[in-house]
Amino acid sequence: MTCRVEHNDNTSLQWSNPAQQTLFFGDKKALRDNRIELIRASWQELTISISEVSLTDEGQYTCSLFTMPVKTTKAYLTVLGVPEKPEIDGLPKPAVEGEHITLTCVTYGSKPAADIRWFRNEKEIKGAKEVNASGKTFTVRSSLQLQVDRNDDGVAYTCQVDHVSLASAPQQAIEVLEVHYAPRVEIVPSLTFPHEGQYLKLDCVSKGNPVPEPVRWTKDGAEITDLERMIVEGRDLTIMSLNKTDNGTYRCEARNDLGISAAEYTLYVYDVPTTMPPPPTPPPRAALPDTTALLDTRVTKPAATGIERDPNAMEQSGPDHALIGGVVAVVVFITLCLIIVLGRYLARHKGTYLTNEAKGADDAPDADTAIINAEGNHAHAEEKKEYFI
């Protein structure tokens, strides 16, 4: 701390602490404290230093110039409380899948209160913060509630303390979560379509913690008996030289202290595929003359019109077949109606003629007289006579 004065008539400067204890009067040390040292003393300046600063050193310091009247200036010293290294509590070792746990991170001695952040691996997650004052410092807690599952196994949970006094290197505490869970099993075959005579390997992939060892293989619910061709090595089942008798359902079973799991694979051995002879290679064809090529080009390529035509679109320029069909149907219908009407008309007039003819034929001695006597034909009887020689 430095105290300066511009115009001094050879009067000494003095530094006092917050308790109004004199630290230095000029170059004379007044307080026995090995942490306080004189840096420079003159009529215009008095500079001192304090090492190993603690929270008790915080307060208002006074520089005095003993003139008449006494002149003073004051400076307030703020001391930051460095938070202690955090600790994580509440981590069971190991945790069991489905269990609810609460992780608590605590740091002491911060001033002002520190901030606590949680990370799951590299991703930040939110916790519940609690701040308690303890004298001039603060105790900060942050809690994180979890329901653990198998995906948390091996995950690192980090509690990081941020504080203005730790700007360059924040303090951290890291705990790796171990989770025990029941196994899960999956069978992975080496061949998709196994054929007779081939080699097949079935890999029983089991994941669990603790690791399920060993696994158990069965075929159609019974133990595997053909141990010469069916070899079990660890989790793998290897079948040498497949044949039809190997068809069936294979089961892989794994267990640990937390449970048991199984998977099944149905094997069907296909016949040996027959090799077909390669198709004959057609003889090379002679190249067409250039004139033909030009002709084909003219025939197959339409003239450029600036409009691209869709090859999948229906031809729109031809006649509308649906419209033509409708017109033809209407014409046929009208024709049939006319034929029916005309037929009824002719049948009705023919009956009238026969009726009129019959009226004069009842009393007539011959056909000519019947026609003459018919109703409506008396006036023209002579005109309708016919003579046969």
CSV table of C-alpha atoms in Angstrom, one decimal:
chain,number,residue,atom,x,y,z
A,1,MET,CA,0.0,0.0,0.0
A,2,THR,CA,1.4,3.4,-1.0
A,3,CYS,CA,0.6,6.8,0.4
A,4,ARG,CA,1.9,9.9,-1.4
A,5,VAL,CA,1.9,13.6,-0.6
A,6,GLU,CA,2.9,16.5,-3.0
A,7,HIS,CA,3.8,19.3,-0.6
A,8,ASN,CA,5.3,18.2,2.7
A,9,ASP,CA,7.2,20.4,5.2
A,10,ASN,CA,9.3,17.5,6.4
A,11,THR,CA,6.5,15.9,8.4
A,12,SER,CA,6.4,12.1,8.7
A,13,LEU,CA,3.7,9.9,7.1
A,14,GLN,CA,1.9,7.1,9.1
A,15,TRP,CA,0.0,3.9,8.2
A,16,SER,CA,-2.6,2.5,10.6
A,17,ASN,CA,-4.6,-0.7,10.3
A,18,PRO,CA,-8.4,-1.1,10.7
A,19,ALA,CA,-7.9,-1.5,14.5
A,20,GLN,CA,-6.2,2.0,14.4
A,21,GLN,CA,-2.9,0.4,15.3
A,22,THR,CA,0.1,2.2,13.9
A,23,LEU,CA,2.0,0.0,11.5
A,24,PHE,CA,4.7,2.4,10.4
A,25,PHE,CA,5.5,6.0,11.4
A,26,GLY,CA,7.9,7.1,8.7
A,27,ASP,CA,10.6,4.5,8.5
A,28,LYS,CA,9.9,3.3,12.1
A,29,LYS,CA,8.0,0.0,12.5
A,30,ALA,CA,5.4,0.3,15.3
A,31,LEU,CA,3.7,-3.1,15.2
A,32,ARG,CA,5.3,-6.4,15.7
A,33,ASP,CA,4.0,-8.4,12.7
A,34,ASN,CA,6.6,-10.1,10.5
A,35,ARG,CA,4.1,-10.1,7.6
A,36,ILE,CA,4.2,-6.3,7.4
A,37,GLU,CA,7.3,-4.8,5.7
A,38,LEU,CA,8.5,-1.4,4.7
A,39,ILE,CA,9.1,-0.9,1.0
A,40,ARG,CA,9.8,2.9,0.7
A,41,ALA,CA,9.8,5.8,3.2
A,42,SER,CA,10.4,9.5,2.3
A,43,TRP,CA,8.9,12.9,3.0
A,44,GLN,CA,6.6,12.4,-0.1
A,45,GLU,CA,5.9,8.7,0.1
A,46,LEU,CA,5.3,5.8,2.5
A,47,THR,CA,4.9,2.3,1.0
A,48,ILE,CA,4.4,-0.9,3.0
A,49,SER,CA,3.5,-4.5,2.1
A,50,ILE,CA,1.5,-7.3,3.8
A,51,SER,CA,2.2,-10.9,3.0
A,52,GLU,CA,0.1,-14.0,3.6
A,53,VAL,CA,-3.0,-11.9,3.7
A,54,SER,CA,-5.9,-13.4,5.7
A,55,LEU,CA,-9.5,-12.4,6.2
A,56,THR,CA,-8.6,-10.7,9.4
A,57,ASP,CA,-6.6,-8.2,7.4
A,58,GLU,CA,-9.7,-6.9,5.6
A,59,GLY,CA,-10.8,-3.4,6.5
A,60,GLN,CA,-10.1,0.3,6.2
A,61,TYR,CA,-6.4,1.4,6.4
A,62,THR,CA,-5.5,5.1,7.2
A,63,CYS,CA,-2.6,7.2,6.0
A,64,SER,CA,-2.0,10.3,8.1
A,65,LEU,CA,0.1,13.4,7.7
A,66,PHE,CA,0.7,15.1,11.0
A,67,THR,CA,0.3,18.7,10.2
A,68,MET,CA,-1.9,21.3,11.9
A,69,PRO,CA,-4.6,20.2,11.3
A,70,VAL,CA,-3.8,16.4,10.6
A,71,LYS,CA,-4.5,15.3,7.1
A,72,THR,CA,-5.7,11.7,6.4
A,73,THR,CA,-6.7,9.5,3.5
A,74,LYS,CA,-8.2,6.1,3.7
A,75,ALA,CA,-8.1,2.8,1.6
A,76,TYR,CA,-10.3,-0.2,2.0
A,77,LEU,CA,-8.7,-3.6,1.7
A,78,THR,CA,-10.9,-6.4,0.5
A,79,VAL,CA,-9.7,-10.0,1.1
A,80,LEU,CA,-11.2,-12.8,-1.0
A,81,GLY,CA,-11.9,-16.1,0.6
A,82,VAL,CA,-10.5,-18.9,-1.6
A,83,PRO,CA,-12.8,-21.9,-1.6
A,84,GLU,CA,-11.5,-25.2,-0.5
A,85,LYS,CA,-11.2,-28.2,-2.8
A,86,PRO,CA,-14.8,-29.6,-3.3
A,87,GLU,CA,-15.8,-33.1,-2.1
A,88,ILE,CA,-18.5,-35.4,-3.5
A,89,ASP,CA,-20.6,-37.4,-1.1
A,90,GLY,CA,-23.4,-39.9,-1.5
A,91,LEU,CA,-21.9,-42.1,-4.2
A,92,PRO,CA,-22.6,-45.8,-3.6
A,93,LYS,CA,-20.0,-48.2,-4.8
A,94,PRO,CA,-21.4,-49.9,-6.7
A,95,ALA,CA,-24.9,-48.6,-7.5
A,96,VAL,CA,-27.6,-50.9,-8.8
A,97,GLU,CA,-29.6,-50.2,-11.9
A,98,GLY,CA,-32.9,-48.5,-11.1
A,99,GLU,CA,-31.6,-47.2,-7.7
A,100,HIS,CA,-32.2,-43.5,-6.8
A,101,ILE,CA,-29.1,-41.8,-5.5
A,102,THR,CA,-28.2,-38.2,-4.4
A,103,LEU,CA,-24.7,-36.8,-5.1
A,104,THR,CA,-23.7,-33.8,-2.9
A,105,CYS,CA,-20.8,-31.5,-3.6
A,106,VAL,CA,-19.5,-29.2,-0.8
A,107,THR,CA,-16.9,-26.4,-0.7
A,108,TYR,CA,-15.9,-24.3,2.3
A,109,GLY,CA,-14.3,-21.0,3.0
A,110,SER,CA,-15.3,-19.0,-0.1
A,111,LYS,CA,-15.8,-15.2,0.0
A,112,PRO,CA,-18.0,-14.2,-1.7
A,113,ALA,CA,-20.0,-17.4,-2.1
A,114,ALA,CA,-18.6,-19.7,-4.8
A,115,ASP,CA,-20.6,-21.2,-7.6
A,116,ILE,CA,-20.9,-25.0,-8.2
A,117,ARG,CA,-21.5,-26.6,-11.6
A,118,TRP,CA,-22.1,-30.3,-12.4
A,119,PHE,CA,-21.0,-32.2,-15.5
A,120,ARG,CA,-21.9,-35.6,-16.8
A,121,ASN,CA,-18.8,-36.5,-18.7
A,122,GLU,CA,-18.5,-33.3,-20.8
A,123,LYS,CA,-22.1,-32.2,-20.7
A,124,GLU,CA,-23.3,-29.7,-18.0
A,125,ILE,CA,-26.3,-30.7,-15.9
A,126,LYS,CA,-28.2,-28.7,-13.3
A,127,GLY,CA,-28.0,-29.3,-9.6
A,128,ALA,CA,-29.7,-27.7,-6.5
A,129,LYS,CA,-27.6,-25.1,-4.8
A,130,GLU,CA,-27.5,-24.1,-1.1
A,131,VAL,CA,-25.4,-21.3,0.5
A,132,ASN,CA,-24.8,-20.9,4.2
A,133,ALA,CA,-22.8,-18.2,5.9
A,134,SER,CA,-20.1,-19.1,8.3
A,135,GLY,CA,-18.5,-15.9,9.8
A,136,LYS,CA,-17.0,-14.0,6.9
A,137,THR,CA,-17.0,-17.0,4.6
A,138,PHE,CA,-19.6,-19.2,3.0
A,139,THR,CA,-20.3,-22.9,2.7
A,140,VAL,CA,-21.8,-23.9,-0.6
A,141,ARG,CA,-23.5,-27.2,-1.3
A,142,SER,CA,-25.0,-28.5,-4.6
A,143,SER,CA,-27.1,-31.7,-4.8
A,144,LEU,CA,-27.8,-33.9,-7.9
A,145,GLN,CA,-30.5,-36.5,-7.9
A,146,LEU,CA,-30.2,-39.5,-10.2
A,147,GLN,CA,-32.0,-42.7,-11.1
A,148,VAL,CA,-29.1,-44.8,-12.4
A,149,ASP,CA,-29.3,-47.2,-15.3
A,150,ARG,CA,-26.8,-49.2,-17.3
A,151,ASN,CA,-25.9,-46.2,-19.4
A,152,ASP,CA,-24.5,-44.5,-16.3
A,153,ASP,CA,-21.9,-47.3,-15.8
A,154,GLY,CA,-18.4,-45.8,-16.2
A,155,VAL,CA,-19.8,-42.2,-16.5
A,156,ALA,CA,-17.7,-39.5,-14.8
A,157,TYR,CA,-19.6,-36.9,-12.7
A,158,THR,CA,-17.6,-33.7,-12.1
A,159,CYS,CA,-18.3,-31.1,-9.5
A,160,GLN,CA,-16.5,-27.8,-10.5
A,161,VAL,CA,-16.1,-24.8,-8.2
A,162,ASP,CA,-16.0,-21.4,-9.9
A,163,HIS,CA,-14.8,-18.3,-7.9
A,164,VAL,CA,-13.3,-14.9,-8.7
A,165,SER,CA,-10.1,-16.1,-6.8
A,166,LEU,CA,-9.9,-19.2,-9.1
A,167,ALA,CA,-10.2,-17.5,-12.4
A,168,SER,CA,-7.2,-19.3,-13.9
A,169,ALA,CA,-7.8,-22.8,-12.5
A,170,PRO,CA,-11.2,-23.8,-11.1
A,171,GLN,CA,-11.2,-26.5,-8.5
A,172,GLN,CA,-12.8,-29.9,-9.4
A,173,ALA,CA,-13.8,-33.2,-7.8
A,174,ILE,CA,-14.5,-36.2,-10.1
A,175,GLU,CA,-16.2,-39.5,-9.3
A,176,VAL,CA,-16.8,-42.3,-11.7
A,177,LEU,CA,-20.1,-44.1,-11.3
A,178,GLU,CA,-20.1,-47.9,-11.3
A,179,VAL,CA,-23.5,-49.5,-12.0
A,180,HIS,CA,-24.3,-53.2,-11.6
A,181,TYR,CA,-27.1,-54.5,-13.9
A,182,ALA,CA,-28.6,-57.8,-15.2
A,183,PRO,CA,-27.2,-59.2,-18.5
A,184,ARG,CA,-28.7,-58.7,-21.9
A,185,VAL,CA,-27.9,-61.3,-24.6
A,186,GLU,CA,-27.9,-61.2,-28.4
A,187,ILE,CA,-26.8,-63.9,-30.9
A,188,VAL,CA,-24.8,-62.7,-34.0
A,189,PRO,CA,-24.3,-65.3,-36.8
A,190,SER,CA,-21.3,-65.3,-39.1
A,191,LEU,CA,-23.4,-66.3,-42.1
A,192,THR,CA,-26.8,-64.9,-43.3
A,193,PHE,CA,-27.8,-67.9,-45.5
A,194,PRO,CA,-25.7,-70.9,-44.3
A,195,HIS,CA,-25.4,-73.8,-46.8
A,196,GLU,CA,-24.4,-77.4,-46.4
A,197,GLY,CA,-20.7,-77.9,-45.8
A,198,GLN,CA,-20.0,-74.4,-44.6
A,199,TYR,CA,-18.6,-73.3,-41.3
A,200,LEU,CA,-20.9,-71.3,-39.0
A,201,LYS,CA,-20.0,-69.3,-35.9
A,202,LEU,CA,-22.6,-68.0,-33.5
A,203,ASP,CA,-21.4,-65.2,-31.2
A,204,CYS,CA,-23.3,-64.8,-28.0
A,205,VAL,CA,-22.9,-61.1,-27.2
A,206,SER,CA,-23.8,-60.7,-23.5
A,207,LYS,CA,-23.6,-57.4,-21.6
A,208,GLY,CA,-23.9,-57.2,-17.9
A,209,ASN,CA,-22.1,-56.0,-14.8
A,210,PRO,CA,-20.7,-58.2,-13.3
A,211,VAL,CA,-19.8,-59.8,-16.6
A,212,PRO,CA,-21.8,-63.0,-17.1
A,213,GLU,CA,-19.3,-65.9,-17.4
A,214,PRO,CA,-19.6,-68.4,-18.8
A,215,VAL,CA,-22.6,-68.6,-21.1
A,216,ARG,CA,-24.7,-71.8,-21.7
A,217,TRP,CA,-25.6,-73.1,-25.2
A,218,THR,CA,-28.5,-75.5,-25.9
A,219,LYS,CA,-30.2,-76.8,-29.0
A,220,ASP,CA,-34.0,-77.4,-29.1
A,221,GLY,CA,-34.0,-77.2,-25.3
A,222,ALA,CA,-31.4,-80.0,-24.8
A,223,GLU,CA,-27.7,-80.0,-24.2
A,224,ILE,CA,-25.4,-80.0,-27.3
A,225,THR,CA,-24.2,-83.6,-27.8
A,226,ASP,CA,-22.2,-83.5,-31.1
A,227,LEU,CA,-19.1,-82.0,-29.5
A,228,GLU,CA,-16.9,-83.0,-32.4
A,229,ARG,CA,-18.5,-80.7,-34.8
A,230,MET,CA,-20.1,-78.2,-32.4
A,231,ILE,CA,-17.4,-76.5,-30.4
A,232,VAL,CA,-18.1,-74.0,-27.6
A,233,GLU,CA,-15.3,-71.6,-26.9
A,234,GLY,CA,-16.1,-68.9,-24.3
A,235,ARG,CA,-19.2,-67.2,-25.7
A,236,ASP,CA,-18.9,-68.6,-29.2
A,237,LEU,CA,-20.5,-71.7,-30.7
A,238,THR,CA,-18.8,-73.0,-33.8
A,239,ILE,CA,-20.5,-75.6,-36.1
A,240,MET,CA,-18.1,-77.4,-38.5
A,241,SER,CA,-19.4,-78.7,-41.9
A,242,LEU,CA,-23.1,-77.8,-41.7
A,243,ASN,CA,-25.7,-80.4,-42.7
A,244,LYS,CA,-29.5,-80.7,-42.5
A,245,THR,CA,-29.3,-82.4,-39.0
A,246,ASP,CA,-28.0,-79.1,-37.6
A,247,ASN,CA,-31.4,-77.4,-38.3
A,248,GLY,CA,-33.1,-76.2,-35.1
A,249,THR,CA,-33.3,-73.5,-32.5
A,250,TYR,CA,-30.1,-72.6,-30.6
A,251,ARG,CA,-30.3,-70.8,-27.3
A,252,CYS,CA,-27.6,-68.8,-25.5
A,253,GLU,CA,-28.2,-68.1,-21.8
A,254,ALA,CA,-26.2,-65.8,-19.5
A,255,ARG,CA,-26.6,-64.9,-15.9
A,256,ASN,CA,-25.0,-62.9,-13.1
A,257,ASP,CA,-26.0,-62.0,-9.5
A,258,LEU,CA,-28.7,-59.6,-10.7
A,259,GLY,CA,-30.6,-61.8,-13.2
A,260,ILE,CA,-30.6,-64.1,-16.2
A,261,SER,CA,-31.1,-63.4,-19.9
A,262,ALA,CA,-31.3,-65.6,-23.0
A,263,ALA,CA,-31.5,-65.2,-26.8
A,264,GLU,CA,-32.5,-67.7,-29.5
A,265,TYR,CA,-31.4,-68.3,-33.1
A,266,THR,CA,-33.2,-70.6,-35.6
A,267,LEU,CA,-30.8,-72.3,-38.0
A,268,TYR,CA,-31.9,-73.5,-41.4
A,269,VAL,CA,-29.2,-75.1,-43.5
A,270,TYR,CA,-29.8,-74.5,-47.2
A,271,ASP,CA,-28.9,-76.9,-50.0
A,272,VAL,CA,-25.6,-76.4,-51.8
A,273,PRO,CA,-26.2,-74.0,-54.7
A,274,THR,CA,-25.7,-75.4,-58.2
A,275,THR,CA,-23.4,-73.5,-60.5
A,276,MET,CA,-25.1,-72.5,-63.8
A,277,PRO,CA,-22.9,-72.5,-67.0
A,278,PRO,CA,-22.2,-69.0,-68.2
A,279,PRO,CA,-24.4,-67.7,-71.0
A,280,PRO,CA,-22.9,-67.9,-74.5
A,281,THR,CA,-21.3,-64.7,-75.7
A,282,PRO,CA,-23.1,-63.3,-78.8
A,283,PRO,CA,-20.9,-62.7,-81.8
A,284,PRO,CA,-19.9,-59.1,-82.3
A,285,ARG,CA,-22.2,-57.2,-84.6
A,286,ALA,CA,-20.9,-55.1,-87.5
A,287,ALA,CA,-21.1,-51.4,-87.2
A,288,LEU,CA,-23.9,-49.8,-89.2
A,289,PRO,CA,-22.9,-47.3,-91.9
A,290,ASP,CA,-22.8,-43.6,-91.0
A,291,THR,CA,-25.9,-42.9,-93.2
A,292,THR,CA,-28.0,-45.3,-91.2
A,293,ALA,CA,-26.8,-43.7,-88.0
A,294,LEU,CA,-27.8,-40.4,-89.3
A,295,LEU,CA,-31.2,-41.7,-90.4
A,296,ASP,CA,-31.7,-43.2,-86.9
A,297,THR,CA,-30.8,-40.0,-85.4
A,298,ARG,CA,-33.3,-38.1,-87.5
A,299,VAL,CA,-36.0,-40.7,-86.8
A,300,THR,CA,-35.6,-41.0,-83.0
A,301,LYS,CA,-34.7,-37.5,-82.1
A,302,PRO,CA,-37.5,-34.9,-82.5
A,303,ALA,CA,-36.7,-31.5,-83.7
A,304,ALA,CA,-35.8,-29.0,-81.0
A,305,THR,CA,-38.7,-26.8,-80.2
A,306,GLY,CA,-37.5,-25.3,-76.9
A,307,ILE,CA,-40.0,-27.4,-74.9
A,308,GLU,CA,-39.0,-30.6,-73.2
A,309,ARG,CA,-41.6,-33.3,-73.4
A,310,ASP,CA,-42.1,-35.8,-70.7
A,311,PRO,CA,-41.6,-39.3,-72.2
A,312,ASN,CA,-44.0,-40.8,-69.6
A,313,ALA,CA,-46.8,-38.3,-70.4
A,314,MET,CA,-49.8,-39.4,-72.6
A,315,GLU,CA,-50.1,-38.1,-76.1
A,316,GLN,CA,-52.5,-35.1,-76.0
A,317,SER,CA,-52.7,-34.2,-79.7
A,318,GLY,CA,-54.7,-37.3,-80.9
A,319,PRO,CA,-58.5,-37.7,-80.8
A,320,ASP,CA,-60.2,-38.0,-77.5
A,321,HIS,CA,-61.3,-41.7,-77.6
A,322,ALA,CA,-63.6,-41.3,-74.7
A,323,LEU,CA,-65.5,-38.5,-76.4
A,324,ILE,CA,-65.8,-40.5,-79.7
A,325,GLY,CA,-67.1,-43.5,-77.8
A,326,GLY,CA,-69.7,-41.4,-76.1
A,327,VAL,CA,-71.0,-39.9,-79.3
A,328,VAL,CA,-71.2,-43.4,-80.9
A,329,ALA,CA,-73.2,-44.7,-78.0
A,330,VAL,CA,-75.7,-41.8,-78.2
A,331,VAL,CA,-76.1,-42.4,-82.0
A,332,VAL,CA,-76.7,-46.1,-81.5
A,333,PHE,CA,-79.3,-45.4,-78.7
A,334,ILE,CA,-81.2,-42.9,-80.8
A,335,THR,CA,-81.2,-45.4,-83.8
A,336,LEU,CA,-82.6,-48.2,-81.6
A,337,CYS,CA,-85.3,-45.9,-80.3
A,338,LEU,CA,-86.4,-44.9,-83.9
A,339,ILE,CA,-86.5,-48.6,-84.9
A,340,ILE,CA,-88.7,-49.4,-82.0
A,341,VAL,CA,-91.1,-46.5,-82.6
A,342,LEU,CA,-91.3,-47.3,-86.4
A,343,GLY,CA,-92.0,-51.0,-85.7
A,344,ARG,CA,-94.9,-50.1,-83.4
A,345,TYR,CA,-96.4,-47.7,-85.9
A,346,LEU,CA,-96.3,-50.3,-88.7
A,347,ALA,CA,-97.9,-53.0,-86.6
A,348,ARG,CA,-100.8,-50.7,-85.6
A,349,HIS,CA,-101.7,-49.7,-89.2
A,350,LYS,CA,-101.5,-53.3,-90.4
A,351,GLY,CA,-104.1,-54.3,-87.8
A,352,THR,CA,-106.4,-51.5,-88.9
A,353,TYR,CA,-106.3,-52.6,-92.6
A,354,LEU,CA,-107.1,-56.2,-91.7
A,355,THR,CA,-110.0,-55.1,-89.5
A,356,ASN,CA,-111.5,-52.9,-92.2
A,357,GLU,CA,-111.1,-55.7,-94.8
A,358,ALA,CA,-112.9,-58.1,-92.5
A,359,LYS,CA,-116.0,-55.9,-92.2
A,360,GLY,CA,-116.9,-56.2,-95.8
A,361,ALA,CA,-116.0,-59.9,-96.2
A,362,ASP,CA,-118.8,-61.3,-94.0
A,363,ASP,CA,-121.7,-61.0,-96.6
A,364,ALA,CA,-119.8,-60.6,-99.8
A,365,PRO,CA,-120.0,-63.5,-102.4
A,366,ASP,CA,-116.4,-62.9,-103.6
A,367,ALA,CA,-113.3,-60.9,-102.8
A,368,ASP,CA,-114.1,-58.0,-105.1
A,369,THR,CA,-117.4,-57.4,-103.5
A,370,ALA,CA,-115.8,-57.6,-100.0
A,371,ILE,CA,-113.4,-54.9,-100.9
A,372,ILE,CA,-116.1,-52.7,-102.4
A,373,ASN,CA,-118.4,-53.2,-99.3
A,374,ALA,CA,-115.5,-52.4,-96.9
A,375,GLU,CA,-116.0,-49.3,-94.6
A,376,GLY,CA,-114.6,-46.1,-96.1
A,377,ASN,CA,-114.0,-47.6,-99.6
A,378,HIS,CA,-117.5,-47.3,-101.2
A,379,ALA,CA,-116.8,-44.1,-103.1
A,380,HIS,CA,-113.7,-45.6,-104.8
A,381,ALA,CA,-114.9,-49.2,-105.4
A,382,GLU,CA,-114.6,-49.0,-109.1
A,383,GLU,CA,-111.1,-47.6,-108.9
A,384,LYS,CA,-109.9,-50.6,-106.8
A,385,LYS,CA,-111.2,-53.4,-109.0
A,386,GLU,CA,-108.7,-55.7,-110.5
A,387,TYR,CA,-109.4,-57.9,-113.5
A,388,PHE,CA,-107.5,-61.0,-114.3
A,389,ILE,CA,-107.7,-62.5,-117.8
